[in-house]
Tab-separated table of C-alpha atoms and ligand atoms in Angstrom:
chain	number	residue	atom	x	y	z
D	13	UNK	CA	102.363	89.068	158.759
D	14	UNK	CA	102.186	85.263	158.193
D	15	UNK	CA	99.215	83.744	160.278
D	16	UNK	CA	97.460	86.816	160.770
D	17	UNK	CA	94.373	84.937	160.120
D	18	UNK	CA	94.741	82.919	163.045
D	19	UNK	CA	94.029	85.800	165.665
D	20	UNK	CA	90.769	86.871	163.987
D	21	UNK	CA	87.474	85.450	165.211
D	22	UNK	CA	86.151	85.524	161.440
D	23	UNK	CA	89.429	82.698	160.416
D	24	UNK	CA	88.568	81.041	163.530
D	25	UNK	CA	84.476	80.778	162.008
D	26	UNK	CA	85.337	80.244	158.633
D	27	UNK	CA	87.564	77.172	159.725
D	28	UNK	CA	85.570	75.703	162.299
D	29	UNK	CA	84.984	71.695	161.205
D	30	UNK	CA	87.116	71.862	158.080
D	31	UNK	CA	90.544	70.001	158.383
D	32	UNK	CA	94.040	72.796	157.726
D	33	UNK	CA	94.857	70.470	154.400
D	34	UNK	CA	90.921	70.384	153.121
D	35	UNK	CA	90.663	74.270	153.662
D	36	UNK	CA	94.119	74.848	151.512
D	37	UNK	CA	91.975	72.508	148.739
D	38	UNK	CA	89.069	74.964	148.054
D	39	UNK	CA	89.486	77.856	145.963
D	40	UNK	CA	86.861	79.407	147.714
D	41	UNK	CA	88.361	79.037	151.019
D	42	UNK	CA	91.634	80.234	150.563
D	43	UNK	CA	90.303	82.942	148.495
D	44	UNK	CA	88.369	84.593	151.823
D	45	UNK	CA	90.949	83.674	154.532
D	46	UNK	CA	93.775	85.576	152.270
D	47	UNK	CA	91.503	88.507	151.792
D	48	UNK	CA	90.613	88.312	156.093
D	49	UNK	CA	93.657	90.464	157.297
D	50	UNK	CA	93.722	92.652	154.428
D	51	UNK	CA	90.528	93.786	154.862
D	52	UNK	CA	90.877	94.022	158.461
D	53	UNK	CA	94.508	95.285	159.283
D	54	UNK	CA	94.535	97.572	155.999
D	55	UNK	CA	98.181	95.669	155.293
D	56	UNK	CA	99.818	96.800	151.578
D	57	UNK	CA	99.901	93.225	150.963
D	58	UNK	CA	98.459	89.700	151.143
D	59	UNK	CA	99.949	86.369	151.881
D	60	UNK	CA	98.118	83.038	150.176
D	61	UNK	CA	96.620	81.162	152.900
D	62	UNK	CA	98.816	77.346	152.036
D	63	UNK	CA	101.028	75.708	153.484
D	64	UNK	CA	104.243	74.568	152.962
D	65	UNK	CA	103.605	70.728	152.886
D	66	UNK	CA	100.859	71.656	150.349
D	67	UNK	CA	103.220	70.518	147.309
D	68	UNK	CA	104.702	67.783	149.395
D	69	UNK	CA	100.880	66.042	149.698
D	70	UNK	CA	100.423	66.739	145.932
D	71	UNK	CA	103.602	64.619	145.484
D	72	UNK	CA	102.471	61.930	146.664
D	73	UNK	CA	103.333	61.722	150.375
D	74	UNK	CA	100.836	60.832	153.033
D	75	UNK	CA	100.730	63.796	155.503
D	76	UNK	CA	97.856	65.462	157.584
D	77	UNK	CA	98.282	69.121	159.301
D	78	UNK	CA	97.400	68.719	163.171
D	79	UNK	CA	95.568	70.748	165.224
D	80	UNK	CA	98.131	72.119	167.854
D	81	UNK	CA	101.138	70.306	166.281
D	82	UNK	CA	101.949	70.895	162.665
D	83	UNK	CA	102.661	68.882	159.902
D	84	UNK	CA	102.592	64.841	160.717
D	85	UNK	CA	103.946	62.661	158.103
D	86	UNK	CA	102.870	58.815	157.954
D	87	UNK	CA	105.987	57.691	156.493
D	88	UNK	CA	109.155	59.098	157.352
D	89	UNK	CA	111.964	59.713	154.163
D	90	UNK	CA	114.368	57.636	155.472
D	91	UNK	CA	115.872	55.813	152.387
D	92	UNK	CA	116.562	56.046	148.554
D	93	UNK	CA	113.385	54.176	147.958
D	94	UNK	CA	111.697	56.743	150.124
D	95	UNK	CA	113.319	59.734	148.023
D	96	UNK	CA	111.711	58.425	144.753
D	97	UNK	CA	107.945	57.961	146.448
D	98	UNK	CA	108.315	62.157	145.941
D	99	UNK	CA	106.740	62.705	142.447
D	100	UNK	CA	107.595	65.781	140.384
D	101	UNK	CA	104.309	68.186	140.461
D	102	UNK	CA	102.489	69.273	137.885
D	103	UNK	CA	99.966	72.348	137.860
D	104	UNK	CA	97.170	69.701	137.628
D	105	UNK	CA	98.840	68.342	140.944
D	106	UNK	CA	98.131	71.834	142.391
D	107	UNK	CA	94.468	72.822	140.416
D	108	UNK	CA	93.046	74.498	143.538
D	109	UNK	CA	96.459	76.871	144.425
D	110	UNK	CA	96.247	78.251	140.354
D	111	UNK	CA	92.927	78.418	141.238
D	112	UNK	CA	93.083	80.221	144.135
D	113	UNK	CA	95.912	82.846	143.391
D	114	UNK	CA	93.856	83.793	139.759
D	115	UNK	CA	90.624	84.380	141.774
D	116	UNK	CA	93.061	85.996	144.724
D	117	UNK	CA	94.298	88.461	142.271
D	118	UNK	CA	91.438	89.899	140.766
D	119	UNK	CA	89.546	90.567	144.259
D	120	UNK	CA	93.082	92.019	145.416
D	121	UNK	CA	92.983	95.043	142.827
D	122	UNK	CA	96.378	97.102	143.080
D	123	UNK	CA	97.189	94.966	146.799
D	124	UNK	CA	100.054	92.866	145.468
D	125	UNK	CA	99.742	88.510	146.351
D	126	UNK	CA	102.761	87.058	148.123
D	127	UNK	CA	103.068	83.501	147.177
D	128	UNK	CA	105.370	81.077	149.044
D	129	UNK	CA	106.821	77.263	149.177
D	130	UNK	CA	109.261	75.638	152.003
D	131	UNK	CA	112.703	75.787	151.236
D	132	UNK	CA	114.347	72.515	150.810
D	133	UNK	CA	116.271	71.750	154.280
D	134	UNK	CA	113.068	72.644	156.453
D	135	UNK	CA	110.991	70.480	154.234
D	136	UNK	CA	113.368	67.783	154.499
D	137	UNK	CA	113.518	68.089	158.527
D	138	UNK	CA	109.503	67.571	158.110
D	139	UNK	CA	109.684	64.363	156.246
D	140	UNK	CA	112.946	62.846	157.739
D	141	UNK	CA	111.208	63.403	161.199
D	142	UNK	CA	108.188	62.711	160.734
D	143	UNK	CA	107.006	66.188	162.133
D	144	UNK	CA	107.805	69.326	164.023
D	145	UNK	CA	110.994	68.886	165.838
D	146	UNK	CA	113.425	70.489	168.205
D	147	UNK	CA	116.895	69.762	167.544
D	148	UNK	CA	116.293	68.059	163.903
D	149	UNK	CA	118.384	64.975	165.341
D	150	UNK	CA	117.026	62.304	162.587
D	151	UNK	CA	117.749	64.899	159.813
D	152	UNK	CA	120.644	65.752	160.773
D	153	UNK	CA	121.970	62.201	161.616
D	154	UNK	CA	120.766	61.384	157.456
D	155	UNK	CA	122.879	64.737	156.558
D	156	UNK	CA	126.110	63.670	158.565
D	157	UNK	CA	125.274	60.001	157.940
D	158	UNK	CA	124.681	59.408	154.276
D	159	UNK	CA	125.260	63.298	152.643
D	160	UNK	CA	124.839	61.372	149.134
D	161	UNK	CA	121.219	60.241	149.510
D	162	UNK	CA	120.607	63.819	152.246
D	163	UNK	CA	121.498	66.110	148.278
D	164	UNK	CA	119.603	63.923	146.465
D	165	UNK	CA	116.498	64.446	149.145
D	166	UNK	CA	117.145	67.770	148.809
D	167	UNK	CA	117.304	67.656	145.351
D	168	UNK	CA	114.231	66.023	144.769
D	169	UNK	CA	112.249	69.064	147.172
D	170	UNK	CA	114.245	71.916	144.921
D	171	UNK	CA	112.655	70.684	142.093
D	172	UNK	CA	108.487	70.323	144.028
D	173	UNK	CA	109.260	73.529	145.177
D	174	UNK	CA	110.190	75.215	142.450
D	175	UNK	CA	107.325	73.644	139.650
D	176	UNK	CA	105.073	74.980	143.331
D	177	UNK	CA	106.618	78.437	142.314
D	178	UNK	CA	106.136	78.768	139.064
D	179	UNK	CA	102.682	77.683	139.193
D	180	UNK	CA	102.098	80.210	141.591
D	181	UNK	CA	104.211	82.927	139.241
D	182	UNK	CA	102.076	82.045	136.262
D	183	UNK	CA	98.477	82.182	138.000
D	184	UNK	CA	99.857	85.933	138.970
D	185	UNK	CA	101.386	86.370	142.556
D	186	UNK	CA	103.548	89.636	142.537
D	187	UNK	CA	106.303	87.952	145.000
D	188	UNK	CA	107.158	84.521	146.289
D	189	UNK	CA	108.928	83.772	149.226
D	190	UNK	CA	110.419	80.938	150.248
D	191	UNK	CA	110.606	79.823	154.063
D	192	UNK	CA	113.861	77.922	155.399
D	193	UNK	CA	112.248	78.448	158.882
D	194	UNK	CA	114.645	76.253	160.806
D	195	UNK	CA	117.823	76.632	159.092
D	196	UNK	CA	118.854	78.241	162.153
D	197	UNK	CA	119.713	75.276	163.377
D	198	UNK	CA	122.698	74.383	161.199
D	199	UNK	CA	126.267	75.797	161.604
D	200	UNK	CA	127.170	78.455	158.826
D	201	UNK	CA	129.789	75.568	157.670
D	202	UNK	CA	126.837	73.020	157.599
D	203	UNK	CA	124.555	75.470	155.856
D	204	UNK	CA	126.864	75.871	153.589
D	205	UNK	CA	127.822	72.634	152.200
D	206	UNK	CA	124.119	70.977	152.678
D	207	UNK	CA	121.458	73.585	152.057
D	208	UNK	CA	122.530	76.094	150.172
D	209	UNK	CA	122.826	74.640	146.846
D	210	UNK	CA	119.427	73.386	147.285
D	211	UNK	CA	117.825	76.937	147.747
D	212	UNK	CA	119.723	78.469	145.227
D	213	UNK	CA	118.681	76.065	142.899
D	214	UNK	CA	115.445	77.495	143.607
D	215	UNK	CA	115.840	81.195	143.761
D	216	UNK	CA	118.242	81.220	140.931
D	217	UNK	CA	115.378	78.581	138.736
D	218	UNK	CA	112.851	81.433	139.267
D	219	UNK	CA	115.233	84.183	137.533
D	220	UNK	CA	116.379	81.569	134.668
D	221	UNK	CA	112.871	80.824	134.077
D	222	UNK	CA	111.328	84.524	133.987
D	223	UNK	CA	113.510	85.944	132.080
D	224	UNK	CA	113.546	83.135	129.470
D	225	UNK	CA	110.688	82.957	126.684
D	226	UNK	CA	107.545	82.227	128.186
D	227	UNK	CA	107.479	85.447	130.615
D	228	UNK	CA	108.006	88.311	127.636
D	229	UNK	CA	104.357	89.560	128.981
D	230	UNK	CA	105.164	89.690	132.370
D	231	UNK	CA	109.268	91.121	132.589
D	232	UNK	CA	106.976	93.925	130.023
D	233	UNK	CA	105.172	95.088	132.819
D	234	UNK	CA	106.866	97.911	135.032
D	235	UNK	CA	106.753	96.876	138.301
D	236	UNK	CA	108.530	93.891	137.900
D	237	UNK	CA	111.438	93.442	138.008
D	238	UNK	CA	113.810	92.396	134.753
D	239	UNK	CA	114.454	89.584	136.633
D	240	UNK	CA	111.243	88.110	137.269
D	241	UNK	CA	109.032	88.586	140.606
D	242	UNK	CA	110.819	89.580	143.547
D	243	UNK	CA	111.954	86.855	145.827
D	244	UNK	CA	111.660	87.048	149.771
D	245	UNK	CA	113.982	84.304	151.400
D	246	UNK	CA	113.033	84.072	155.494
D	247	UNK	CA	114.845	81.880	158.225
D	248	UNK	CA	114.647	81.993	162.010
D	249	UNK	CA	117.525	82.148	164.618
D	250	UNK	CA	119.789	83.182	161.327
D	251	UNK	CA	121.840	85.272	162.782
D	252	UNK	CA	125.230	83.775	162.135
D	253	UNK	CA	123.268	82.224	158.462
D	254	UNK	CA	122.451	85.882	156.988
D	255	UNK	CA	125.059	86.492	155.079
D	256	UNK	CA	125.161	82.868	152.927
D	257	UNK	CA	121.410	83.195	153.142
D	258	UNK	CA	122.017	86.084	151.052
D	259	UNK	CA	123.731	84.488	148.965
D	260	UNK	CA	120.948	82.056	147.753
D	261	UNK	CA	119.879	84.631	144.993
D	262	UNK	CA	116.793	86.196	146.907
D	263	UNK	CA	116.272	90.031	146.561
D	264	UNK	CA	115.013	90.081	150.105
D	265	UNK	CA	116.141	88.756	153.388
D	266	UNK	CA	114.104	87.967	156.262
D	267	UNK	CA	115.459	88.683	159.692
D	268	UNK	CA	113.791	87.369	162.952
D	269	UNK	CA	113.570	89.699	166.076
D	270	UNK	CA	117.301	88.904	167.220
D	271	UNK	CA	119.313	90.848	165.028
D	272	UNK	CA	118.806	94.458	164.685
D	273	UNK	CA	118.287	95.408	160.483
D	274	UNK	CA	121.004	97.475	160.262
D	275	UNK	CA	123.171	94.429	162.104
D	276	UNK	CA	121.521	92.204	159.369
D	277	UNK	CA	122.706	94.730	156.185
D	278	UNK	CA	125.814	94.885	157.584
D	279	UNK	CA	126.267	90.678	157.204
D	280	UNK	CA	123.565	90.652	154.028
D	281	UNK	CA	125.366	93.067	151.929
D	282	UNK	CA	124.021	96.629	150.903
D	283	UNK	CA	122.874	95.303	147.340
D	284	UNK	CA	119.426	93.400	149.300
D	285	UNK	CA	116.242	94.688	151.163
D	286	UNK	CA	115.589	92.982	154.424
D	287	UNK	CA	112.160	92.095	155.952
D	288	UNK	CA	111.815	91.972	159.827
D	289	UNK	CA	111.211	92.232	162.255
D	290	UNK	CA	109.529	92.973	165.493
D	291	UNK	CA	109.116	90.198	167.785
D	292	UNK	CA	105.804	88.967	167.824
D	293	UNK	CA	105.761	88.656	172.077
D	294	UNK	CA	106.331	92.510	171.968
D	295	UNK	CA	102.613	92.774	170.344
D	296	UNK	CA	101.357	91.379	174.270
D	297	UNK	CA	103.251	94.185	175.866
D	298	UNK	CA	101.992	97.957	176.451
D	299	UNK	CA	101.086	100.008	173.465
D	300	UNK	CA	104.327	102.764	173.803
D	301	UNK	CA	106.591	99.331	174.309
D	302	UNK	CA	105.266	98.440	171.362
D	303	UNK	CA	105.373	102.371	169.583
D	304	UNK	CA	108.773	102.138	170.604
D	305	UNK	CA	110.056	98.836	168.803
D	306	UNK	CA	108.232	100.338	165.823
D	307	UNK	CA	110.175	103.000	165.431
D	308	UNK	CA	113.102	101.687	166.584
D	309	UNK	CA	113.158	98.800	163.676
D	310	UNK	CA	112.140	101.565	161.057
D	311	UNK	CA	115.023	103.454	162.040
D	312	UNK	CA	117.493	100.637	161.436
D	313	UNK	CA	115.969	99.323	158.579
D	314	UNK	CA	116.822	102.873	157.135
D	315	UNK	CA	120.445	101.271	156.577
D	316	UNK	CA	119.212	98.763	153.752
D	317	UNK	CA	118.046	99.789	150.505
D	318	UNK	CA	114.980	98.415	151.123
D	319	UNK	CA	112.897	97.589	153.930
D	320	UNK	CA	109.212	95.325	154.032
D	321	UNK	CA	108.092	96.063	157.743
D	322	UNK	CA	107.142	92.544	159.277
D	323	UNK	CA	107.340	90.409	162.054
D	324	UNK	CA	110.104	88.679	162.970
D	325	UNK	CA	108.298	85.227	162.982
D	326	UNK	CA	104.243	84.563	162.564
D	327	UNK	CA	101.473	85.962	164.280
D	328	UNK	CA	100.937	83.794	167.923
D	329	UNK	CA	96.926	82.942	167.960
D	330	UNK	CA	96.332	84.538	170.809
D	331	UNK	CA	97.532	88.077	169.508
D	332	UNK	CA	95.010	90.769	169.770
D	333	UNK	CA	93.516	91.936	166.169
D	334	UNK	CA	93.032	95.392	167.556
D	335	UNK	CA	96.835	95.743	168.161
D	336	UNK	CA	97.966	94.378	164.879
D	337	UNK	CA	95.804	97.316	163.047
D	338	UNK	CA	97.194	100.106	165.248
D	339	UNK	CA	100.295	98.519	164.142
D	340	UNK	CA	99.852	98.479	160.732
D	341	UNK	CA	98.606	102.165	160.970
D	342	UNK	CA	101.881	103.658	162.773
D	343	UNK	CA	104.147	101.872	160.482
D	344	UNK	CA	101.990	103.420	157.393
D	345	UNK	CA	101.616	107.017	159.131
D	346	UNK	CA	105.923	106.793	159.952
D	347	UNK	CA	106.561	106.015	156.951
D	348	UNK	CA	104.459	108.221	154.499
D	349	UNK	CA	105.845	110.899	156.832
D	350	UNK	CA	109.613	109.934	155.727
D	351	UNK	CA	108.109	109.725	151.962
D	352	UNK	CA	106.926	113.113	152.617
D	353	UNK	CA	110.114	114.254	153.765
D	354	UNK	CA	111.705	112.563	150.846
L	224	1CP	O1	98.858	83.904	156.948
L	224	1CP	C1	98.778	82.697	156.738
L	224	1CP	O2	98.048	81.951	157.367
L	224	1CP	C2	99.611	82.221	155.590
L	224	1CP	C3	99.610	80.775	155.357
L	224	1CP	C4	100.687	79.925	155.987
L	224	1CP	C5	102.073	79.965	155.752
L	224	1CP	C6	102.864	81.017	155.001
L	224	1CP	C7	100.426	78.801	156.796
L	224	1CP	C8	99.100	78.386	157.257
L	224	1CP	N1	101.597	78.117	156.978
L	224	1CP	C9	102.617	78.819	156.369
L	224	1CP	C10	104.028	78.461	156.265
L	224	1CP	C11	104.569	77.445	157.192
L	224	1CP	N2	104.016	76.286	157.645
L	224	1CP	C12	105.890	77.484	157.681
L	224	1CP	C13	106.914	78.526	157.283
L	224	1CP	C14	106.794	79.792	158.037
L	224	1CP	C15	107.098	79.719	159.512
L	224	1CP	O3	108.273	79.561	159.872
L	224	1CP	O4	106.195	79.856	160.329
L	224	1CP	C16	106.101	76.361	158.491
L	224	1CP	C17	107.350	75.973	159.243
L	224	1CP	C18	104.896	75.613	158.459
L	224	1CP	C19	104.657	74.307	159.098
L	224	1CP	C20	103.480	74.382	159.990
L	224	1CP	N3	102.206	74.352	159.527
L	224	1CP	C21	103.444	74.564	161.393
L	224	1CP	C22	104.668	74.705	162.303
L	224	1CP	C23	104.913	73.430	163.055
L	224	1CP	C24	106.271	73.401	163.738
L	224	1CP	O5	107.177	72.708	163.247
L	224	1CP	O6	106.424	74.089	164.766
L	224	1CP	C25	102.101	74.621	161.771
L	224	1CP	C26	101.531	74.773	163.151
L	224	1CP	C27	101.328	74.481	160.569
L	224	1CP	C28	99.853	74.520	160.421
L	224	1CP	C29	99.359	75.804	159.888
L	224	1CP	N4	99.734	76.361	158.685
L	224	1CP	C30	99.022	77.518	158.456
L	224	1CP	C31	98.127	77.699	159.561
L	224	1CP	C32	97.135	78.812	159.668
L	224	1CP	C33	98.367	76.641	160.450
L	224	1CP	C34	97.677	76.398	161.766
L	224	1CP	C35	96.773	75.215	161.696
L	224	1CP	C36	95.327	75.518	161.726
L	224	1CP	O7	94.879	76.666	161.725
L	224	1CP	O8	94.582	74.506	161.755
């Protein structure tokens, strides 16, 4: 449940007077606010409190996080001079997120760390426009306009992203996902031709690189799989996307609150596990509305292999903390009585 944190008085405390960007800096901090919602909500796992612009900043581009907007950028990518101001990273670059996910997963015990990085096109639609955006007009005019320098943009984030990734795999995170939260907006032709090299290069980097030399320990171990961690890849308003999303090389889909999971399998392909995906507006309504729509998406999620019970989007601030742990509790007490079934 990304941005649990944010409905829980003791994130709210913990952040007051300390900048978004400053707070994903210090060890310390993002050490508590990833442990907040485990500890309260009981959830089977954690997500690192980051960003995605965290490995942008480290590269060298002047951005700030905004209270009640998002990510603000001070100079627009516009240009192949802009493309080359993005540095690779290093994990020197990053210090405080190696930091972080070591210290993260000794306090966690057996609760598995998710790490995550922005996927390529909604990192892009950041820096072209300058910030959050509705219809990703400026990006999309650089995509149509000029695809040669739009790749190598997108080229440039594939490879922050992934060195993000790997730092985060080699500190000790369990499972990485990587958000391409508004490639909704792009046609499946679009998609196709200008994103989803990018994220494959990604998803299919993390598999070359675990099970090359280097990760012997880790591919040893036997929760893991042989081809590395397990890679989540999310997207909102995907409906007509899930199927090429699935073909990026993640083991797990994300599906927003739109498309029912058994729907989603039947575009995704039976060989994936989808995570989804009740709508995080239903959490406001009465508790057997919300009973219901729990059951309801367990049901359908029955029809993929695998299933990671989420919501379809993040948290909204103003969700009540009480209802997210009676959440958490049905979907645990539904589904140990399935395990118990068999
Ligand atoms: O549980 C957690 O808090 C996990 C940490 C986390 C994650 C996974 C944060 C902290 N941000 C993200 C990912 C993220 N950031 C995404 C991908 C997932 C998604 O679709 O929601 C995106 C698109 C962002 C960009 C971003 N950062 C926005 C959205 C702006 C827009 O375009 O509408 C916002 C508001 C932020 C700031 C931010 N990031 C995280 C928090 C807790 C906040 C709120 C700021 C604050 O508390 O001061």
């Amino acid at each position: 449940m990304r941005q649990a944190g944010r409905s829980l008085p003791e994130y709210r405390e913990i952040r007051a007077n300390v900048p978004m960007l400053e707070s994903c800096r210090r060890p310390e901090l993002v050490t508590e606010i990833t442990l907040q919602p485990v500890r309260r909500h009981g959830v089977d796992a954690a997500i690192l409190f980051s960003d995605i612009v965290v490995p942008v900043a480290a590269a060298g581009i002047d951005l700030d996080i905004v209270p009640g907007t998002g990510p603000v950028v001070a100079e627009p990518i516009r240009t192949a001079a802009d493309v080359q101001r993005i540095r690779q990273i290093t994990r020197d670059d990053v210090s405080y997120v190696d930091e972080a996910v070591r210290q993260l997963v000794v306090e966690l015990g057996d609760t598995p760390l998710i790490g995550f990085a922005g996927a390529p096109f909604t990192l892009a639609s950041y820096l072209v426009e300058g910030g959050p955006s509705r219809n990703h007009v400026k990006t999309k005019a650089l995509m149509y306009g000029d695809p040669e320098l739009w790749h190598a943009l997108c080229a440039r984030l594939a490879e922050v992203t992934l060195s993000f990734l790997r730092v985060q795999i080699e500190a000790g995170v369990s499972a990485v996902q990587l958000f391409d939260s508004w490639a909704g907006a792009l046609s499946e032709a679009d998609y196709r031709r200008f994103v989803l090299p990018h994220s494959t290069a990604v998803l299919s980097g993390l598999v070359d690189d675990c099970s090359g030399s280097g990760h012997g320990d880790r591919r040893a171990e036997p929760e893991r799989s042989p081809d590395g961690v397990p890679r989540i890849h999310f997207g909102v308003g995907t409906a007509e996307l899930l199927g090429a999303m699935g073909e990026a090389g993640a083991d797990v889909v994300g599906v927003d609150w739109r498309t029912p999971l058994d729907v989603a399998t039947g575009r995704i392909g039976a060989d994936k596990a989808v995570q989804g995906n009740l709508d995080p507006c239903v959490l406001f309504a009465p508790w057997p509305v919300i009973e219901a729509e729990v059951r309801r998406i367990l049901k359908q999620g029955r029809a993929a292999p695998g299933h990671v019970f989420n919501l379809g989007h993040g948290v909204l601030p103003e969700t009540d903390p009480e209802v997210l742990t009676r959440v958490v509790a049905l979907v645990h007490e539904l589904s140990s009585r399935r395990a118990d079934q068999g």
